[in-house]
Amino acid sequence: MKVSLALPSFHIHRGQALPLICNRFNEGPWRQYSQYPPTYAEPLYRKENLEEFSKSGEAESLAFTPIKAALNNQTSSIFHDPMVAKFTNYVMKTGNKALARDLMEKTFEIIKRTQLQKYHQAETEEEKALIECNPINIIHSAVENTRPLLQLTPIKRGGVKYQVPVPITEKHSYFVSMRWLVESGREKERKVHFPEKLAKELLDASRNEGRVVKKKQDLHRQCEANRAYAHYRWS
Amino acid sequence: MAGIMARRILRILPELRSTSLLQAKNVQHHLPLCWNSHAVLEQITAPRTSISQPSLHTKDHLGLWYKIEPEVLKQLYSLGGIPRKYAVQCTTFNETCLMVREPAVTVIDLIKRSNLSLPPNKFMLSSKWRRDVKEVVPSTSVPGRFDHPLQAALWLQHFRSQNSELLKTLQLETSMTYTWTRRESTEAGSPLMALVEQGVNRARYASDCIMALTTEIKKYATDGRCKVAVVVDGINTFYCPNSFYRREDRTKNGVVVGAIDGLANDAGRRESHLPRYLLRRKGWEKLDPFIPIPVSNYNELEMESVINYYVDRHWLQTVNGASAEGRKELVALSGYNPMTLMQVCNAI
C-alpha cells in the first residue's frame, strides 16, 4: 500500500532527532516493524546536545512528543563515542557484547602504546606534534578514509547480470567501511590476536594506506571500469 | 566508554574538591596533537618531587610522584620485582615513577625507629590485591623435602644483582665447608658470593645454596656485622597446606616486610582479603606479633594526583577526560581502586 499523506514538508537531515514522520516512509517498509509508531522521536542522551536543543527552542516542539527509550549502550558518559559503540556491534559475534567490548578496549590500548612509543622516540617537537595518540580520533579518521563513494549492484538486463555502479548512501558507506576494517582484522595468522591486527589496520587506514584503503580504491576502479553500465540503473 | 560503565557498579560519587596538587597554568605555545586538552587551555602536569630516595620521604610528600633512576632500576629490578603490568606501563610512559603513599612512609619511618638489637619487627602490608612453580624435584640434602631449583636459581641471580655492591664492601665469608658432591664443595672462608655463584651455575643445588646463604646471613646479622631486610610479596603462600616452610630462628639486626597477597593463596581460598583469613591460623601464629599496615584505596588527593600523572604522560587521551566531570566518572568507574583505575584508563 502506497502511503501518501499531506504532510508539511520539513527540511530534514538524517539522524536529526525530530518526529520524522515523512522520513520514516522513505526508509522502506521494514521500518513499519519497529515497536514504536513513527511519531516517536529519537532519544537525546548527550548533555551537550541537550543544551543546544533547549537554546535553539527545538525542545519546545518536543515537549508533547513521545520519545523512544534510549538504547542500552547509549550513555551520557564523557568516554562514550557513538561510532565506537557502532563499531563494537560490528565486532560482536552471537551477541557476546562483553567480549566485543574487551576486544575494542584492548585495540585502543595497543593503539595508544604504539603511538606513545613513536611519540617518545621522536626527537623534535614538530615531529611529536604530528603524532596522533588519541584512539578515538584514529578510529574516526580510519573509518572516514575507507568509506566508499559508489557500490556495485547486480542488475539483470537481457538475461545477463551486470555489475552496475550506483551511489551509496552515507549510512551504508559507514557500514561498509567498518565491515571492511573488522574483516581485515580477522584475516590474520592464528597466533596473532584480533586486537593487535585490528589496531594495525586502524593505524594504517588512518594514515590513508594499508589493505582496507586499497580495497576501497579497487572498488572505485571497478566502478570506473563498469561506468558503461551505469544507465541500467534507470533503463 | 559505555561498556566500562555497564560492567562496573557505580559505587561512590563523592564531591571532588580541587586540591592544591592541581597545577594549572595558562600556556601560550602550540600544544601537540598528542596532548589531550584541545579544548581546555590549561596544561596539567604531574605533581612530582625531586627526592627520589624513599627513605627521605615524609608526610609532606604524600601523593607526589618520584622517579626511580634507570641505574637504580637496573640494579634492583633487572630480574623482575616490579609487577609485569606496571613494567609494561613504565615502558610506555618512558620512565619508572612511583607515588609516595601512606603505607610506605609509615613502614620506612617505623623501620628507622625500630630497635635492631631486639628480634626482628614484622610489618605485614595487606590490601585487596601464585606464582607457578616451574619444577619440583626431591631434595638432595634432606629426604622427604621438595625443592624448586629453577626458581631458587632465579632468586639467587636476583640476590646477586641486588646485593653485589653491598657484599663486596661487607667482606662476609663462609664459616664452614659446604660439600655439594664429592668433587664440588665451597671451602670455609670463601666469600659469600661463591655460594651464590655455585647456586646459579648448578641449579640442582640452588635450594641448598639458599639454605646455606640464609643461615650465614642470619649468623652475621646476629653478630652485628650486617643488617637484613626480608621482603616478601605474598608471604601467605608459605602457609598453604601444600607448601613447606622451614622454621625461622630468632635473629637480631633484622626486619621483615611481607605483603599479604590474595593471589598467593590457593585458587579456592580467595573470598576475603583480610590478613587472618589469608595467613590462616598457622601463619598468623607464626608471624605474631606483627605490625599490620593496611594498604587502602586511593584517597581524593591521590586520585587527583594519579589522573594528573596519566594526563602528563599522555595516557588519558579522551578530550576533556581530565575535566571535573571526567574525574568524577573515573572515580565512579574505579571506586578509588588503583588496579581498577589502571584498567579503566587503558582504553580511554
Coordinates of C-alpha atoms in Angstrom, one line a residue:
Chain A
M1 CA 0.0 0.0 0.0
K2 CA 1.4 3.3 -1.0
V3 CA 1.1 5.8 1.8
S4 CA 0.7 9.4 0.7
L5 CA -0.1 11.9 3.4
A6 CA -0.4 15.6 3.1
L7 CA 2.3 16.5 5.5
P8 CA 4.1 19.8 5.8
S9 CA 7.4 19.3 4.1
F10 CA 10.2 19.8 6.7
H11 CA 13.7 20.1 5.5
I12 CA 15.1 17.1 7.3
H13 CA 18.6 15.7 7.7
R14 CA 19.3 12.1 8.5
G15 CA 19.9 11.4 12.1
Q16 CA 18.3 14.5 13.4
A17 CA 16.2 13.8 16.5
L18 CA 12.8 15.1 15.4
P19 CA 9.5 13.5 15.0
L20 CA 10.3 12.4 11.5
I21 CA 7.0 11.2 10.1
C22 CA 7.7 11.6 6.4
N23 CA 11.3 10.3 6.7
R24 CA 10.0 7.0 8.1
F25 CA 8.2 6.1 5.0
N26 CA 11.2 6.9 2.8
E27 CA 13.3 4.4 4.5
G28 CA 11.2 1.5 3.4
P29 CA 8.6 -0.9 4.6
W30 CA 10.8 -2.7 7.1
R31 CA 10.6 0.4 9.3
Q32 CA 7.0 -0.5 9.9
Y33 CA 8.1 -3.4 12.0
S34 CA 9.5 -1.1 14.6
Q35 CA 8.0 -1.4 18.0
Y36 CA 7.5 2.3 18.1
P37 CA 4.9 4.2 16.0
P38 CA 6.5 6.6 13.5
T39 CA 5.5 9.6 15.7
Y40 CA 8.0 8.7 18.3
A41 CA 11.2 10.9 18.5
E42 CA 14.7 9.6 18.9
P43 CA 16.1 10.0 22.4
L44 CA 18.7 12.6 23.2
Y45 CA 21.3 11.2 25.6
R46 CA 24.2 13.6 25.3
K47 CA 24.3 16.5 27.6
E48 CA 25.9 18.8 25.1
N49 CA 23.1 18.1 22.6
L50 CA 20.5 18.8 25.3
E51 CA 21.9 22.2 25.9
E52 CA 21.9 23.1 22.2
F53 CA 18.4 21.8 22.0
S54 CA 17.0 23.9 24.7
K55 CA 18.8 27.0 23.5
S56 CA 17.6 26.7 19.9
G57 CA 14.0 26.3 21.1
E58 CA 13.6 22.9 19.4
A59 CA 13.0 21.4 22.8
E60 CA 9.6 23.1 23.0
S61 CA 8.4 21.4 19.9
L62 CA 9.4 18.1 21.6
A63 CA 7.6 18.9 24.8
F64 CA 4.5 16.9 24.0
T65 CA 6.1 14.3 21.6
P66 CA 6.5 10.8 22.9
I67 CA 10.2 9.7 22.8
K68 CA 11.8 6.3 22.3
A69 CA 13.6 4.7 25.2
A70 CA 17.4 5.1 24.9
L71 CA 19.4 2.0 23.9
N72 CA 21.4 0.0 26.3
N73 CA 24.8 1.3 25.1
Q74 CA 23.8 5.0 24.9
T75 CA 25.2 6.8 27.9
S76 CA 26.0 10.4 28.7
S77 CA 29.5 9.5 29.7
I78 CA 32.4 11.6 28.6
F79 CA 34.1 8.5 27.4
H80 CA 31.2 7.4 25.1
D81 CA 31.5 7.7 21.4
P82 CA 28.6 6.7 19.1
M83 CA 30.9 5.5 16.3
V84 CA 32.9 3.3 18.7
A85 CA 29.6 1.9 20.0
K86 CA 28.6 1.0 16.5
F87 CA 32.0 -0.5 15.7
T88 CA 31.7 -2.6 18.8
N89 CA 28.5 -4.0 17.5
Y90 CA 30.1 -5.0 14.2
V91 CA 32.9 -6.7 16.1
M92 CA 30.4 -8.7 18.1
K93 CA 29.6 -12.3 17.3
T94 CA 26.5 -14.2 18.5
G95 CA 25.5 -11.4 20.9
N96 CA 28.7 -11.6 23.0
K97 CA 29.0 -7.9 23.6
A98 CA 31.2 -8.2 26.7
L99 CA 33.9 -9.9 24.6
A100 CA 33.5 -7.4 21.8
R101 CA 33.9 -4.5 24.2
D102 CA 37.0 -6.1 25.7
L103 CA 38.5 -6.5 22.2
M104 CA 37.8 -2.9 21.4
E105 CA 39.4 -1.8 24.7
K106 CA 42.5 -3.9 24.0
T107 CA 42.7 -2.4 20.5
F108 CA 42.7 1.1 21.9
E109 CA 45.3 0.2 24.4
I110 CA 47.6 -1.2 21.7
I111 CA 47.0 1.9 19.6
K112 CA 47.9 4.2 22.5
R113 CA 51.0 2.2 23.3
T114 CA 52.2 2.1 19.7
Q115 CA 51.7 5.8 19.2
L116 CA 53.2 6.8 22.5
Q117 CA 56.3 4.8 21.7
K118 CA 56.6 6.7 18.5
Y119 CA 56.0 9.9 20.4
H120 CA 58.8 9.2 22.8
Q121 CA 61.2 8.2 20.0
A122 CA 60.5 11.4 18.0
E123 CA 63.3 13.8 18.6
T124 CA 61.9 17.3 17.7
E125 CA 58.8 19.0 19.0
E126 CA 57.4 19.3 15.4
E127 CA 57.7 15.6 14.9
K128 CA 56.0 14.9 18.2
A129 CA 53.2 17.3 17.3
L130 CA 52.4 15.3 14.2
I131 CA 51.8 12.1 16.1
E132 CA 48.2 11.4 16.9
C133 CA 47.7 9.4 20.1
N134 CA 44.0 9.6 20.7
P135 CA 42.5 6.3 19.7
I136 CA 39.1 7.9 19.1
N137 CA 40.5 10.3 16.6
I138 CA 42.4 7.5 14.9
I139 CA 39.3 5.2 14.5
H140 CA 37.3 8.2 13.2
S141 CA 39.9 9.1 10.6
A142 CA 40.3 5.4 9.7
V143 CA 36.6 5.0 9.0
E144 CA 36.4 8.2 7.1
N145 CA 39.4 7.3 4.9
T146 CA 37.9 3.9 4.0
R147 CA 34.4 5.0 3.1
P148 CA 33.5 4.1 -0.5
L149 CA 31.7 6.6 -2.7
L150 CA 30.0 4.1 -5.0
Q151 CA 29.0 0.4 -4.9
L152 CA 28.3 -2.3 -7.5
T153 CA 24.8 -3.8 -7.7
P154 CA 24.0 -6.7 -9.9
I155 CA 21.1 -5.8 -12.3
K156 CA 19.7 -8.3 -14.8
R157 CA 19.2 -7.0 -18.4
G158 CA 18.6 -9.3 -21.3
G159 CA 19.4 -12.4 -19.3
V160 CA 22.8 -11.1 -18.3
K161 CA 23.7 -9.8 -14.8
Y162 CA 25.6 -6.5 -15.0
Q163 CA 27.6 -5.1 -12.1
V164 CA 26.2 -1.6 -12.1
P165 CA 27.9 1.2 -10.2
V166 CA 25.3 3.0 -8.1
P167 CA 25.7 5.8 -5.5
I168 CA 25.9 4.6 -1.9
T169 CA 24.0 6.2 1.0
E170 CA 26.0 7.8 3.7
K171 CA 24.9 5.4 6.3
H172 CA 25.7 2.4 4.2
S173 CA 29.1 3.7 3.3
Y174 CA 29.9 3.9 7.1
F175 CA 28.7 0.3 7.5
V176 CA 30.8 -0.9 4.6
S177 CA 33.9 0.8 5.8
M178 CA 33.6 -0.6 9.3
R179 CA 32.8 -4.1 7.9
W180 CA 36.0 -4.0 5.8
L181 CA 38.0 -2.9 8.8
V182 CA 36.7 -5.7 11.0
E183 CA 37.1 -8.3 8.2
S184 CA 40.7 -7.2 7.7
G185 CA 41.3 -7.5 11.4
R186 CA 40.1 -11.1 11.3
E187 CA 42.3 -12.0 8.3
K188 CA 45.4 -12.9 10.3
E189 CA 47.6 -15.8 11.3
R190 CA 46.4 -18.0 14.1
K191 CA 49.0 -16.7 16.6
V192 CA 48.2 -13.1 16.2
H193 CA 45.4 -11.7 18.4
F194 CA 42.5 -9.9 16.9
P195 CA 43.1 -6.6 18.8
E196 CA 46.7 -6.5 17.6
K197 CA 45.7 -6.9 13.9
L198 CA 42.8 -4.5 14.2
A199 CA 45.0 -1.9 15.8
K200 CA 47.5 -2.2 13.0
E201 CA 44.7 -1.9 10.3
L202 CA 43.2 1.1 12.0
L203 CA 46.5 2.9 12.3
D204 CA 47.3 2.1 8.6
A205 CA 43.9 3.3 7.5
S206 CA 44.1 6.5 9.5
R207 CA 47.3 7.3 7.5
N208 CA 45.4 6.5 4.3
E209 CA 47.3 3.4 3.5
G210 CA 47.0 -0.3 4.1
R211 CA 44.8 -3.1 2.9
V212 CA 41.4 -1.5 3.6
V213 CA 42.2 1.7 1.7
K214 CA 43.4 -0.4 -1.2
K215 CA 40.1 -2.4 -1.1
K216 CA 38.2 0.9 -1.4
Q217 CA 40.4 2.1 -4.3
D218 CA 39.8 -1.3 -6.0
L219 CA 36.1 -0.9 -5.7
H220 CA 36.3 2.6 -7.1
R221 CA 38.4 1.3 -10.0
Q222 CA 35.9 -1.4 -10.7
C223 CA 33.1 1.2 -10.7
E224 CA 35.0 3.3 -13.1
A225 CA 35.5 0.3 -15.4
N226 CA 31.8 -0.5 -15.4
R227 CA 30.7 3.1 -16.0
A228 CA 29.2 2.0 -19.3
Y229 CA 26.5 0.0 -17.5
A230 CA 25.5 3.0 -15.3
H231 CA 22.4 3.6 -17.4
Y232 CA 21.0 0.2 -16.4
R233 CA 20.2 1.8 -13.1
W234 CA 17.2 3.6 -14.7
S235 CA 16.7 1.9 -18.1
Chain B
M1 CA 33.0 4.1 27.0
A2 CA 29.6 2.8 27.6
G3 CA 31.0 -0.7 28.4
I4 CA 33.0 0.3 31.4
M5 CA 30.0 2.0 32.9
A6 CA 27.8 -1.0 32.1
R7 CA 30.2 -3.5 33.7
R8 CA 31.3 -1.8 36.8
I9 CA 29.0 -1.0 39.6
L10 CA 28.5 2.6 40.4
R11 CA 29.9 2.6 43.9
I12 CA 30.7 6.1 45.1
L13 CA 30.2 9.5 43.7
P14 CA 31.6 11.9 46.2
E15 CA 32.1 15.6 45.6
L16 CA 35.7 16.0 44.4
R17 CA 37.3 19.2 45.6
S18 CA 40.1 20.7 43.6
T19 CA 43.2 20.3 45.7
S20 CA 46.5 22.2 45.8
L21 CA 48.0 19.5 43.6
L22 CA 46.2 20.5 40.5
Q23 CA 48.7 22.8 39.0
A24 CA 47.0 24.7 36.2
K25 CA 48.6 27.5 34.3
N26 CA 47.8 29.2 31.0
V27 CA 50.2 28.4 28.2
Q28 CA 50.6 30.3 25.0
H29 CA 52.6 27.9 22.9
H30 CA 51.2 25.4 20.5
L31 CA 50.1 22.2 22.2
P32 CA 51.0 18.9 20.4
L33 CA 48.2 16.8 19.0
C34 CA 49.1 14.1 21.5
W35 CA 48.1 16.4 24.3
N36 CA 44.6 15.6 25.2
S37 CA 43.3 19.1 26.0
H38 CA 42.5 20.6 22.7
A39 CA 39.5 22.3 24.3
V40 CA 41.0 23.2 27.6
L41 CA 43.6 25.9 27.6
E42 CA 45.4 24.7 30.6
Q43 CA 48.2 22.3 30.9
I44 CA 48.1 19.7 33.6
T45 CA 51.4 18.5 34.8
A46 CA 52.1 15.6 37.1
P47 CA 52.8 16.6 40.7
R48 CA 56.4 15.4 41.2
T49 CA 59.0 15.5 43.9
S50 CA 62.7 15.7 43.1
I51 CA 63.6 13.5 46.1
S52 CA 64.0 10.1 44.6
Q53 CA 65.1 8.3 47.8
P54 CA 62.2 6.7 49.5
S55 CA 63.9 6.9 52.9
L56 CA 63.7 10.7 52.8
H57 CA 60.0 10.9 52.1
T58 CA 57.8 12.4 54.8
K59 CA 54.1 13.1 55.1
D60 CA 54.6 16.3 53.1
H61 CA 55.4 14.2 50.0
L62 CA 52.2 12.1 50.1
G63 CA 50.5 11.9 46.7
L64 CA 53.6 13.2 44.9
W65 CA 55.5 11.1 42.2
Y66 CA 59.1 10.3 42.4
K67 CA 61.2 8.8 39.6
I68 CA 63.4 5.7 40.0
E69 CA 66.6 6.4 38.2
P70 CA 67.5 3.9 35.5
E71 CA 70.7 2.7 37.1
V72 CA 68.9 2.0 40.4
L73 CA 66.2 0.2 38.5
K74 CA 68.8 -1.9 36.7
Q75 CA 70.5 -2.8 39.9
L76 CA 67.4 -3.7 41.9
Y77 CA 64.8 -4.9 39.4
S78 CA 66.7 -6.2 36.3
L79 CA 65.4 -9.7 37.1
G80 CA 61.8 -8.8 38.0
G81 CA 60.3 -7.4 41.1
I82 CA 58.1 -4.8 39.5
P83 CA 54.7 -6.4 38.6
R84 CA 54.6 -7.2 34.9
K85 CA 51.7 -5.0 34.1
Y86 CA 53.3 -2.0 35.7
A87 CA 56.6 -2.7 34.0
V88 CA 54.7 -2.5 30.6
Q89 CA 53.1 0.7 31.8
C90 CA 56.6 2.1 32.6
T91 CA 58.0 1.4 29.2
T92 CA 55.0 3.2 27.7
F93 CA 55.5 6.2 30.0
N94 CA 59.2 6.3 29.2
E95 CA 60.0 6.4 32.9
T96 CA 59.5 4.5 36.1
C97 CA 57.7 6.6 38.6
L98 CA 56.0 5.7 41.9
M99 CA 53.7 7.6 44.0
V100 CA 54.5 8.3 47.7
R101 CA 51.8 6.7 49.7
E102 CA 51.0 6.5 53.3
P103 CA 51.8 2.7 54.0
A104 CA 55.3 3.0 52.5
V105 CA 56.1 6.2 54.5
T106 CA 54.8 4.5 57.7
V107 CA 56.8 1.4 57.2
I108 CA 60.0 3.3 56.4
D109 CA 59.5 5.5 59.4
L110 CA 58.9 2.5 61.7
I111 CA 62.0 0.7 60.3
K112 CA 64.1 3.7 61.0
R113 CA 62.9 3.9 64.6
S114 CA 62.9 0.2 65.4
N115 CA 65.4 -1.2 67.8
L116 CA 67.6 -3.6 65.9
S117 CA 69.1 -5.4 68.9
L118 CA 65.7 -7.0 69.5
P119 CA 64.2 -9.8 67.5
P120 CA 63.0 -8.5 64.1
N121 CA 59.9 -6.4 63.7
K122 CA 57.4 -7.8 61.2
F123 CA 55.4 -5.5 59.0
M124 CA 52.6 -7.0 57.1
L125 CA 51.1 -5.0 54.3
S126 CA 47.7 -6.2 53.3
S127 CA 45.4 -5.0 50.6
K128 CA 42.8 -6.2 48.3
W129 CA 45.1 -7.1 45.8
R130 CA 50.6 -17.7 42.9
R131 CA 53.4 -17.9 41.5
D132 CA 53.6 -21.0 39.4
V133 CA 56.2 -23.5 40.4
K134 CA 58.4 -24.3 37.4
E135 CA 59.9 -27.6 38.5
V136 CA 59.6 -29.8 41.5
V137 CA 62.5 -32.1 42.4
P138 CA 63.1 -34.2 45.6
S139 CA 65.7 -32.6 47.7
T140 CA 69.2 -33.9 47.5
S141 CA 70.1 -33.0 51.1
V142 CA 67.1 -33.6 53.2
P143 CA 65.0 -36.7 52.5
G144 CA 61.3 -36.0 52.2
R145 CA 61.7 -32.4 51.3
F146 CA 61.0 -31.0 47.8
D147 CA 62.8 -28.2 46.1
H148 CA 62.1 -25.7 43.3
P149 CA 65.5 -25.5 41.7
L150 CA 64.8 -23.2 38.8
Q151 CA 63.1 -20.6 40.9
A152 CA 65.8 -20.9 43.5
A153 CA 68.4 -20.2 40.9
L154 CA 66.4 -17.2 39.7
W155 CA 66.2 -16.0 43.3
L156 CA 70.0 -16.3 43.7
Q157 CA 70.5 -14.3 40.5
H158 CA 68.2 -11.7 41.8
F159 CA 70.1 -11.6 45.1
R160 CA 73.4 -11.3 43.2
S161 CA 72.2 -8.3 41.1
Q162 CA 70.7 -6.5 44.1
N163 CA 73.4 -7.1 46.7
S164 CA 76.7 -7.5 44.8
E165 CA 78.0 -4.0 45.8
L166 CA 76.9 -4.5 49.3
L167 CA 78.6 -7.9 49.7
K168 CA 81.9 -6.5 48.3
T169 CA 82.1 -3.9 51.0
L170 CA 81.0 -6.1 53.8
Q171 CA 83.6 -8.9 53.1
L172 CA 81.5 -11.7 54.5
E173 CA 82.9 -15.2 54.4
T174 CA 81.5 -18.7 54.8
S175 CA 82.0 -20.2 58.2
M176 CA 82.0 -23.8 57.3
T177 CA 82.7 -26.0 54.3
Y178 CA 79.7 -27.0 52.3
T179 CA 80.1 -30.2 50.3
W180 CA 77.7 -30.5 47.3
T181 CA 79.1 -33.6 45.7
R182 CA 82.4 -35.5 46.0
R183 CA 84.1 -33.1 43.7
E184 CA 82.3 -29.8 44.3
S185 CA 82.4 -28.0 47.5
T186 CA 82.7 -24.5 48.9
E187 CA 85.5 -24.1 51.3
A188 CA 85.2 -22.3 54.7
G189 CA 86.5 -18.8 54.4
S190 CA 85.5 -18.2 50.8
P191 CA 83.3 -15.1 50.1
L192 CA 79.5 -15.4 50.3
M193 CA 79.4 -14.6 46.6
A194 CA 80.9 -18.0 45.9
L195 CA 77.8 -19.6 47.4
V196 CA 75.6 -17.6 45.1
E197 CA 77.7 -18.4 42.1
Q198 CA 77.6 -22.1 42.9
G199 CA 73.8 -22.0 43.1
V200 CA 73.4 -20.0 39.9
N201 CA 75.8 -22.3 37.9
R202 CA 74.5 -25.6 39.3
A203 CA 70.7 -25.1 39.6
R204 CA 70.4 -28.5 41.1
Y205 CA 71.9 -27.3 44.3
A206 CA 70.4 -23.8 44.3
S207 CA 67.9 -24.6 47.0
D208 CA 70.6 -25.9 49.3
C209 CA 72.7 -22.8 48.5
I210 CA 69.8 -20.6 49.6
M211 CA 69.6 -22.5 52.8
A212 CA 73.3 -22.1 53.4
L213 CA 73.2 -18.4 52.5
T214 CA 70.3 -17.6 54.8
T215 CA 72.0 -19.4 57.7
E216 CA 75.2 -17.5 57.1
I217 CA 73.5 -14.2 56.8
K218 CA 71.4 -14.7 59.9
K219 CA 74.5 -15.6 61.8
Y220 CA 76.3 -12.4 60.6
A221 CA 73.3 -10.3 61.4
T222 CA 73.1 -11.6 64.9
D223 CA 76.8 -10.9 65.3
G224 CA 76.0 -7.3 64.2
R225 CA 78.1 -7.3 61.0
C226 CA 75.2 -6.6 58.7
K227 CA 71.6 -5.6 58.6
V228 CA 69.0 -7.8 57.0
A229 CA 65.7 -6.9 55.5
V230 CA 63.5 -9.7 54.3
V231 CA 60.9 -8.5 51.8
V232 CA 58.3 -11.0 50.7
D233 CA 55.5 -10.4 48.3
G234 CA 52.7 -12.9 49.0
I235 CA 54.0 -14.2 52.3
N236 CA 50.9 -16.2 53.0
T237 CA 51.9 -18.7 50.3
F238 CA 54.2 -20.3 52.9
Y239 CA 51.2 -21.3 54.9
C240 CA 49.2 -23.0 52.2
P241 CA 48.8 -26.7 53.1
N242 CA 50.9 -27.8 50.1
S243 CA 54.0 -25.8 50.9
F244 CA 57.0 -26.5 53.0
Y245 CA 58.1 -23.7 55.3
R246 CA 61.2 -24.1 57.4
R247 CA 61.2 -22.8 60.9
E248 CA 62.8 -19.4 61.3
D249 CA 65.1 -18.7 64.2
R250 CA 65.1 -15.7 66.3
T251 CA 67.5 -13.3 64.6
K252 CA 68.8 -9.9 65.6
N253 CA 69.5 -7.0 63.4
G254 CA 66.7 -7.9 61.0
V255 CA 63.5 -6.6 59.7
V256 CA 60.7 -8.5 57.9
V257 CA 58.4 -6.8 55.4
G258 CA 55.8 -9.0 53.9
A259 CA 52.9 -8.3 51.6
I260 CA 49.9 -10.4 52.1
D261 CA 48.5 -11.2 48.7
G262 CA 45.2 -12.9 47.9
L263 CA 46.7 -14.2 44.7
A264 CA 49.4 -16.0 46.5
N265 CA 46.9 -18.4 48.1
D266 CA 45.2 -21.4 46.6
A267 CA 42.6 -20.6 44.0
G268 CA 39.9 -21.8 46.3
R269 CA 40.7 -19.5 49.1
R270 CA 40.2 -16.0 47.9
E271 CA 37.0 -14.9 49.3
S272 CA 38.4 -12.4 51.8
H273 CA 41.3 -10.0 51.6
L274 CA 41.8 -9.8 55.4
P275 CA 45.1 -11.0 56.9
R276 CA 43.7 -13.5 59.3
Y277 CA 41.9 -15.3 56.5
L278 CA 44.8 -15.2 54.1
L279 CA 47.5 -16.2 56.6
R280 CA 45.4 -19.0 58.2
R281 CA 45.8 -19.9 61.8
K282 CA 49.3 -21.3 61.3
G283 CA 50.7 -18.3 59.6
W284 CA 49.0 -15.9 61.9
E285 CA 50.5 -17.7 65.0
K286 CA 54.0 -17.9 63.3
L287 CA 54.2 -14.3 62.4
D288 CA 52.6 -13.0 65.6
P289 CA 53.4 -10.4 66.8
F290 CA 53.5 -8.3 63.7
I291 CA 52.5 -4.8 62.8
P292 CA 49.6 -4.8 60.3
I293 CA 49.7 -2.0 57.8
P294 CA 46.6 -1.8 55.6
V295 CA 47.1 -0.6 52.1
S296 CA 43.9 1.2 51.3
N297 CA 42.5 2.5 48.1
Y298 CA 43.4 6.0 46.8
N299 CA 42.1 9.0 48.7
E300 CA 40.9 12.0 46.8
L301 CA 44.3 13.7 46.8
E302 CA 45.9 10.6 45.4
M303 CA 43.2 10.2 42.8
E304 CA 43.8 13.7 41.5
S305 CA 47.5 13.1 41.5
V306 CA 47.2 9.8 39.5
I307 CA 44.9 11.4 36.9
N308 CA 47.2 14.3 36.5
Y309 CA 50.1 11.9 36.1
Y310 CA 48.2 10.0 33.4
V311 CA 47.5 13.2 31.6
D312 CA 51.1 14.3 31.9
R313 CA 52.2 11.0 30.4
H314 CA 49.6 11.3 27.6
W315 CA 47.9 8.2 28.8
L316 CA 44.5 9.7 29.4
Q317 CA 43.6 10.7 25.8
T318 CA 39.9 11.5 25.8
V319 CA 39.1 15.1 25.2
N320 CA 38.0 16.6 28.5
G321 CA 38.8 13.3 30.2
A322 CA 40.5 15.1 33.0
S323 CA 37.9 17.8 33.4
A324 CA 35.9 17.9 36.7
E325 CA 33.2 15.8 35.2
G326 CA 35.7 13.2 33.7
R327 CA 37.3 12.9 37.1
K328 CA 34.0 12.2 38.7
E329 CA 33.3 9.5 36.2
L330 CA 36.7 7.9 36.7
V331 CA 36.1 7.8 40.4
A332 CA 32.8 6.1 39.8
L333 CA 34.3 3.6 37.4
S334 CA 37.3 2.7 39.6
G335 CA 35.9 3.1 43.1
Y336 CA 39.3 4.6 44.0
N337 CA 40.9 1.2 43.5
P338 CA 44.4 1.7 41.9
M339 CA 44.3 -1.5 39.8
T340 CA 40.8 -0.9 38.5
L341 CA 41.7 2.7 37.7
M342 CA 44.7 1.5 35.7
Q343 CA 42.5 -0.9 33.8
V344 CA 39.8 1.7 33.1
C345 CA 42.4 4.2 31.8
N346 CA 43.9 1.6 29.4
A347 CA 41.3 2.2 26.8
I348 CA 40.4 5.8 27.1

